[in-house]
Coordinates of N, CA, C and O in Angstrom, one line a residue:
X1 N 114.9 100.6 78.8 CA 114.3 99.8 79.8 C 112.9 100.2 80.2 O 112.3 99.5 81.0
X2 N 112.5 101.3 79.7 CA 111.1 101.8 80.0 C 110.9 102.0 81.5 O 109.8 101.7 82.1
X3 N 111.9 102.5 82.2 CA 111.8 102.7 83.7 C 110.7 103.7 84.0 O 110.0 103.6 85.0
X4 N 110.6 104.7 83.1 CA 109.5 105.7 83.4 C 108.1 105.1 83.4 O 107.3 105.5 84.2
X5 N 107.9 104.0 82.6 CA 106.6 103.4 82.6 C 106.4 102.6 83.9 O 105.3 102.6 84.4
X6 N 107.4 101.9 84.4 CA 107.2 101.2 85.6 C 107.0 102.1 86.8 O 106.2 101.9 87.7
X7 N 107.7 103.2 86.7 CA 107.6 104.2 87.8 C 106.2 104.8 87.8 O 105.6 105.0 88.9
X8 N 105.6 105.1 86.6 CA 104.3 105.6 86.5 C 103.3 104.6 87.1 O 102.3 104.9 87.8
X9 N 103.5 103.3 86.7 CA 102.6 102.2 87.2 C 102.6 102.1 88.7 O 101.6 102.1 89.4
X10 N 103.8 102.1 89.3 CA 104.0 102.0 90.8 C 103.4 103.3 91.4 O 102.7 103.2 92.5
X11 N 103.6 104.4 90.8 CA 103.1 105.7 91.4 C 101.6 105.7 91.5 O 101.0 106.1 92.5
X12 N 100.9 105.2 90.4 CA 99.5 105.1 90.4 C 99.0 104.1 91.5 O 98.0 104.4 92.2
X13 N 99.6 102.9 91.6 CA 99.1 101.9 92.6 C 99.3 102.4 94.0 O 98.6 102.0 94.9
X14 N 100.4 103.2 94.2 CA 100.7 103.6 95.6 C 100.2 105.1 95.8 O 100.4 105.6 96.9
X15 N 99.5 105.6 94.8 CA 98.9 107.0 94.9 C 99.9 108.0 95.4 O 99.7 108.8 96.3
X16 N 101.1 108.1 94.7 CA 102.1 109.0 95.0 C 101.7 110.4 94.6 O 101.1 110.6 93.5
X17 N 102.1 111.4 95.3 CA 101.8 112.8 95.0 C 103.1 113.5 94.4 O 103.1 114.7 94.2
X18 N 104.1 112.7 94.1 CA 105.3 113.2 93.6 C 105.8 112.3 92.4 O 105.2 111.2 92.2
X19 N 106.7 112.8 91.6 CA 107.2 112.1 90.5 C 108.2 111.1 90.9 O 109.4 111.4 91.1
X20 N 107.9 109.8 90.9 CA 108.8 108.7 91.3 C 109.9 108.6 90.3 O 111.1 108.4 90.7
X21 N 109.7 108.8 89.1 CA 110.7 108.7 88.0 C 111.8 109.8 88.3 O 113.0 109.5 88.2
X22 N 111.4 111.0 88.6 CA 112.3 112.1 88.8 C 113.1 111.8 90.1 O 114.3 112.0 90.2
X23 N 112.4 111.3 91.1 CA 113.1 111.0 92.4 C 114.1 109.9 92.2 O 115.3 110.1 92.6
X24 N 113.8 108.9 91.5 CA 114.7 107.8 91.2 C 115.9 108.3 90.3 O 117.1 108.0 90.6
X25 N 115.6 109.1 89.4 CA 116.7 109.6 88.5 C 117.7 110.4 89.3 O 118.9 110.3 89.2
X26 N 117.2 111.3 90.2 CA 118.1 112.2 91.0 C 118.9 111.3 91.9 O 120.1 111.5 92.2
X27 N 118.3 110.2 92.5 CA 119.0 109.4 93.4 C 120.2 108.6 92.7 O 121.3 108.5 93.2
X28 N 119.9 108.2 91.5 CA 120.9 107.4 90.7 C 122.0 108.4 90.3 O 123.2 108.1 90.5
X29 N 121.7 109.5 89.8 CA 122.7 110.5 89.3 C 123.6 110.9 90.5 O 124.8 111.0 90.3
X30 N 123.0 111.2 91.6 CA 123.8 111.6 92.7 C 124.7 110.5 93.3 O 125.8 110.8 93.7
X31 N 124.2 109.3 93.3 CA 125.0 108.2 93.7 C 126.2 108.0 92.9 O 127.3 107.6 93.3
X32 N 126.1 108.2 91.6 CA 127.2 108.1 90.6 C 128.2 109.2 90.9 O 129.4 109.0 91.0
X33 N 127.7 110.4 91.0 CA 128.6 111.6 91.2 C 129.2 111.7 92.6 O 130.4 111.9 92.7
X34 N 128.4 111.4 93.6 CA 128.8 111.6 95.0 C 128.1 110.6 95.9 O 127.1 110.9 96.5
X35 N 128.6 109.4 96.0 CA 128.0 108.4 96.9 C 128.0 108.9 98.4 O 129.0 109.2 98.9
X36 N 126.7 108.9 98.9 CA 126.6 109.4 100.3 C 125.2 108.9 100.8 O 124.5 108.2 100.2
X37 N 124.9 109.4 102.0 CA 123.6 109.1 102.6 C 122.4 109.6 101.8 O 122.6 110.5 101.0
X38 N 121.2 109.1 102.2 CA 120.0 109.6 101.5 C 119.8 111.1 101.8 O 119.4 111.8 100.9
X39 N 120.0 111.5 103.0 CA 119.8 112.9 103.4 C 120.8 113.7 102.6 O 120.5 114.8 102.1
X40 N 122.1 113.3 102.6 CA 123.1 114.1 101.9 C 122.8 114.1 100.4 O 123.0 115.2 99.7
X41 N 122.3 113.0 99.9 CA 121.8 113.0 98.4 C 120.8 114.1 98.2 O 120.9 114.8 97.2
X42 N 119.8 114.1 99.1 CA 118.7 115.1 98.9 C 119.3 116.5 99.1 O 119.0 117.4 98.3
X43 N 120.1 116.8 100.0 CA 120.7 118.1 100.2 C 121.6 118.6 99.1 O 121.6 119.7 98.8
X44 N 122.3 117.6 98.5 CA 123.2 118.0 97.4 C 122.4 118.5 96.1 O 122.9 119.2 95.3
X45 N 121.1 118.1 96.0 CA 120.4 118.4 94.8 C 120.1 119.9 94.7 O 119.8 120.4 93.7
X46 N 120.2 120.6 95.9 CA 120.0 122.1 95.9 C 121.1 122.8 95.1 O 120.8 123.9 94.7
X47 N 122.2 122.2 94.8 CA 123.2 122.8 94.0 C 123.1 122.5 92.5 O 123.9 123.0 91.7
X48 N 122.2 121.7 92.1 CA 122.0 121.3 90.7 C 121.3 122.4 90.0 O 120.5 123.2 90.5
X49 N 121.6 122.5 88.7 CA 120.9 123.5 87.8 C 119.4 123.2 87.8 O 118.6 124.1 87.9
X50 N 119.0 121.9 87.6 CA 117.6 121.5 87.6 C 117.4 120.9 89.0 O 117.9 119.9 89.3
X51 N 116.5 121.6 89.8 CA 116.3 121.1 91.1 C 115.1 120.2 91.1 O 114.1 120.4 90.4
X52 N 115.1 119.1 91.9 CA 114.0 118.2 92.0 C 112.7 118.9 92.7 O 112.9 119.8 93.4
X53 N 111.6 118.3 92.3 CA 110.3 118.8 92.9 C 109.8 117.8 93.9 O 108.6 117.5 93.8
X54 N 110.6 117.3 94.8 CA 110.1 116.4 95.8 C 110.8 116.7 97.1 O 111.8 117.4 97.1
X55 N 110.3 116.3 98.2 CA 110.8 116.5 99.5 C 111.5 115.3 100.0 O 111.4 114.2 99.5
X56 N 112.3 115.4 101.1 CA 113.0 114.3 101.7 C 112.1 113.2 102.1 O 112.5 112.0 101.8
X57 N 110.9 113.4 102.6 CA 110.0 112.3 102.9 C 109.6 111.5 101.7 O 109.4 110.3 101.7
X58 N 109.5 112.2 100.5 CA 109.2 111.5 99.3 C 110.4 110.6 98.9 O 110.1 109.4 98.4
X59 N 111.6 111.0 99.1 CA 112.8 110.1 98.8 C 112.7 108.9 99.7 O 112.9 107.8 99.2
X60 N 112.5 109.0 101.0 CA 112.4 107.9 101.8 C 111.2 107.0 101.5 O 111.3 105.7 101.5
X61 N 110.1 107.5 101.1 CA 108.9 106.8 100.7 C 109.2 106.0 99.4 O 108.8 104.8 99.3
X62 N 109.8 106.7 98.5 CA 110.2 106.0 97.2 C 111.1 104.8 97.4 O 110.8 103.8 96.9
X63 N 112.1 105.0 98.3 CA 113.0 103.8 98.6 C 112.2 102.7 99.2 O 112.5 101.5 98.9
X64 N 111.3 103.0 100.1 CA 110.5 101.9 100.8 C 109.7 101.1 99.8 O 109.6 99.9 99.7
X65 N 109.0 101.9 98.9 CA 108.1 101.3 97.9 C 109.0 100.5 96.8 O 108.6 99.4 96.4
X66 N 110.1 101.1 96.4 CA 110.9 100.4 95.4 C 111.4 99.1 96.0 O 111.5 98.1 95.3
X67 N 111.7 99.1 97.3 CA 112.1 97.8 97.9 C 111.0 96.8 97.9 O 111.2 95.6 97.6
X68 N 109.8 97.2 98.2 CA 108.6 96.3 98.1 C 108.3 95.8 96.7 O 107.9 94.7 96.5
X69 N 108.6 96.7 95.7 CA 108.3 96.4 94.3 C 109.5 95.8 93.6 O 109.4 95.7 92.3
X70 N 110.5 95.4 94.2 CA 111.7 95.0 93.5 C 111.5 93.8 92.6 O 112.0 93.8 91.5
X71 N 110.7 92.8 93.0 CA 110.4 91.7 92.1 C 109.6 92.1 90.9 O 109.9 91.7 89.8
X72 N 108.6 93.0 91.1 CA 107.8 93.5 90.0 C 108.7 94.3 89.0 O 108.6 94.1 87.8
X73 N 109.6 95.1 89.5 CA 110.5 95.9 88.7 C 111.5 94.9 87.9 O 111.7 95.1 86.7
X74 N 112.0 93.9 88.5 CA 112.9 92.9 87.8 C 112.1 92.2 86.7 O 112.7 92.1 85.6
X75 N 110.9 91.8 87.0 CA 110.1 91.1 85.9 C 109.8 92.1 84.8 O 109.9 91.7 83.6
X76 N 109.5 93.3 85.1 CA 109.1 94.3 84.1 C 110.3 94.6 83.2 O 110.2 94.6 82.0
X77 N 111.5 94.7 83.8 CA 112.7 95.0 83.0 C 113.0 93.8 82.1 O 113.4 93.9 80.9
X78 N 112.9 92.6 82.6 CA 113.2 91.4 81.8 C 112.3 91.2 80.6 O 112.8 90.9 79.5
X79 N 111.0 91.6 80.8 CA 110.1 91.4 79.7 C 110.0 92.6 78.7 O 109.3 92.6 77.7
X80 N 110.7 93.7 79.1 CA 110.6 94.9 78.3 C 112.0 95.3 77.7 O 112.2 96.5 77.4
X81 N 112.9 94.4 77.6 CA 114.2 94.7 77.1 C 114.2 94.8 75.6 O 113.5 94.1 74.9

């Protein structure tokens, strides 16, 4: 689906200082393993072998921007299948 490419594009346009793709991947993985709140999702990553390199404010910012960019993401996925 080339999600990493759309994450890179969104990150550049919004001038993120963190890796949006990594943030999104950890959120998805944790939701599958242990559905919980955003804060709990962030806190549970401390027990992972590979720990994320973002802070809780990055997670909240990522979610806000992903919501704003949802139409762009949908179109990107449709045309890059």
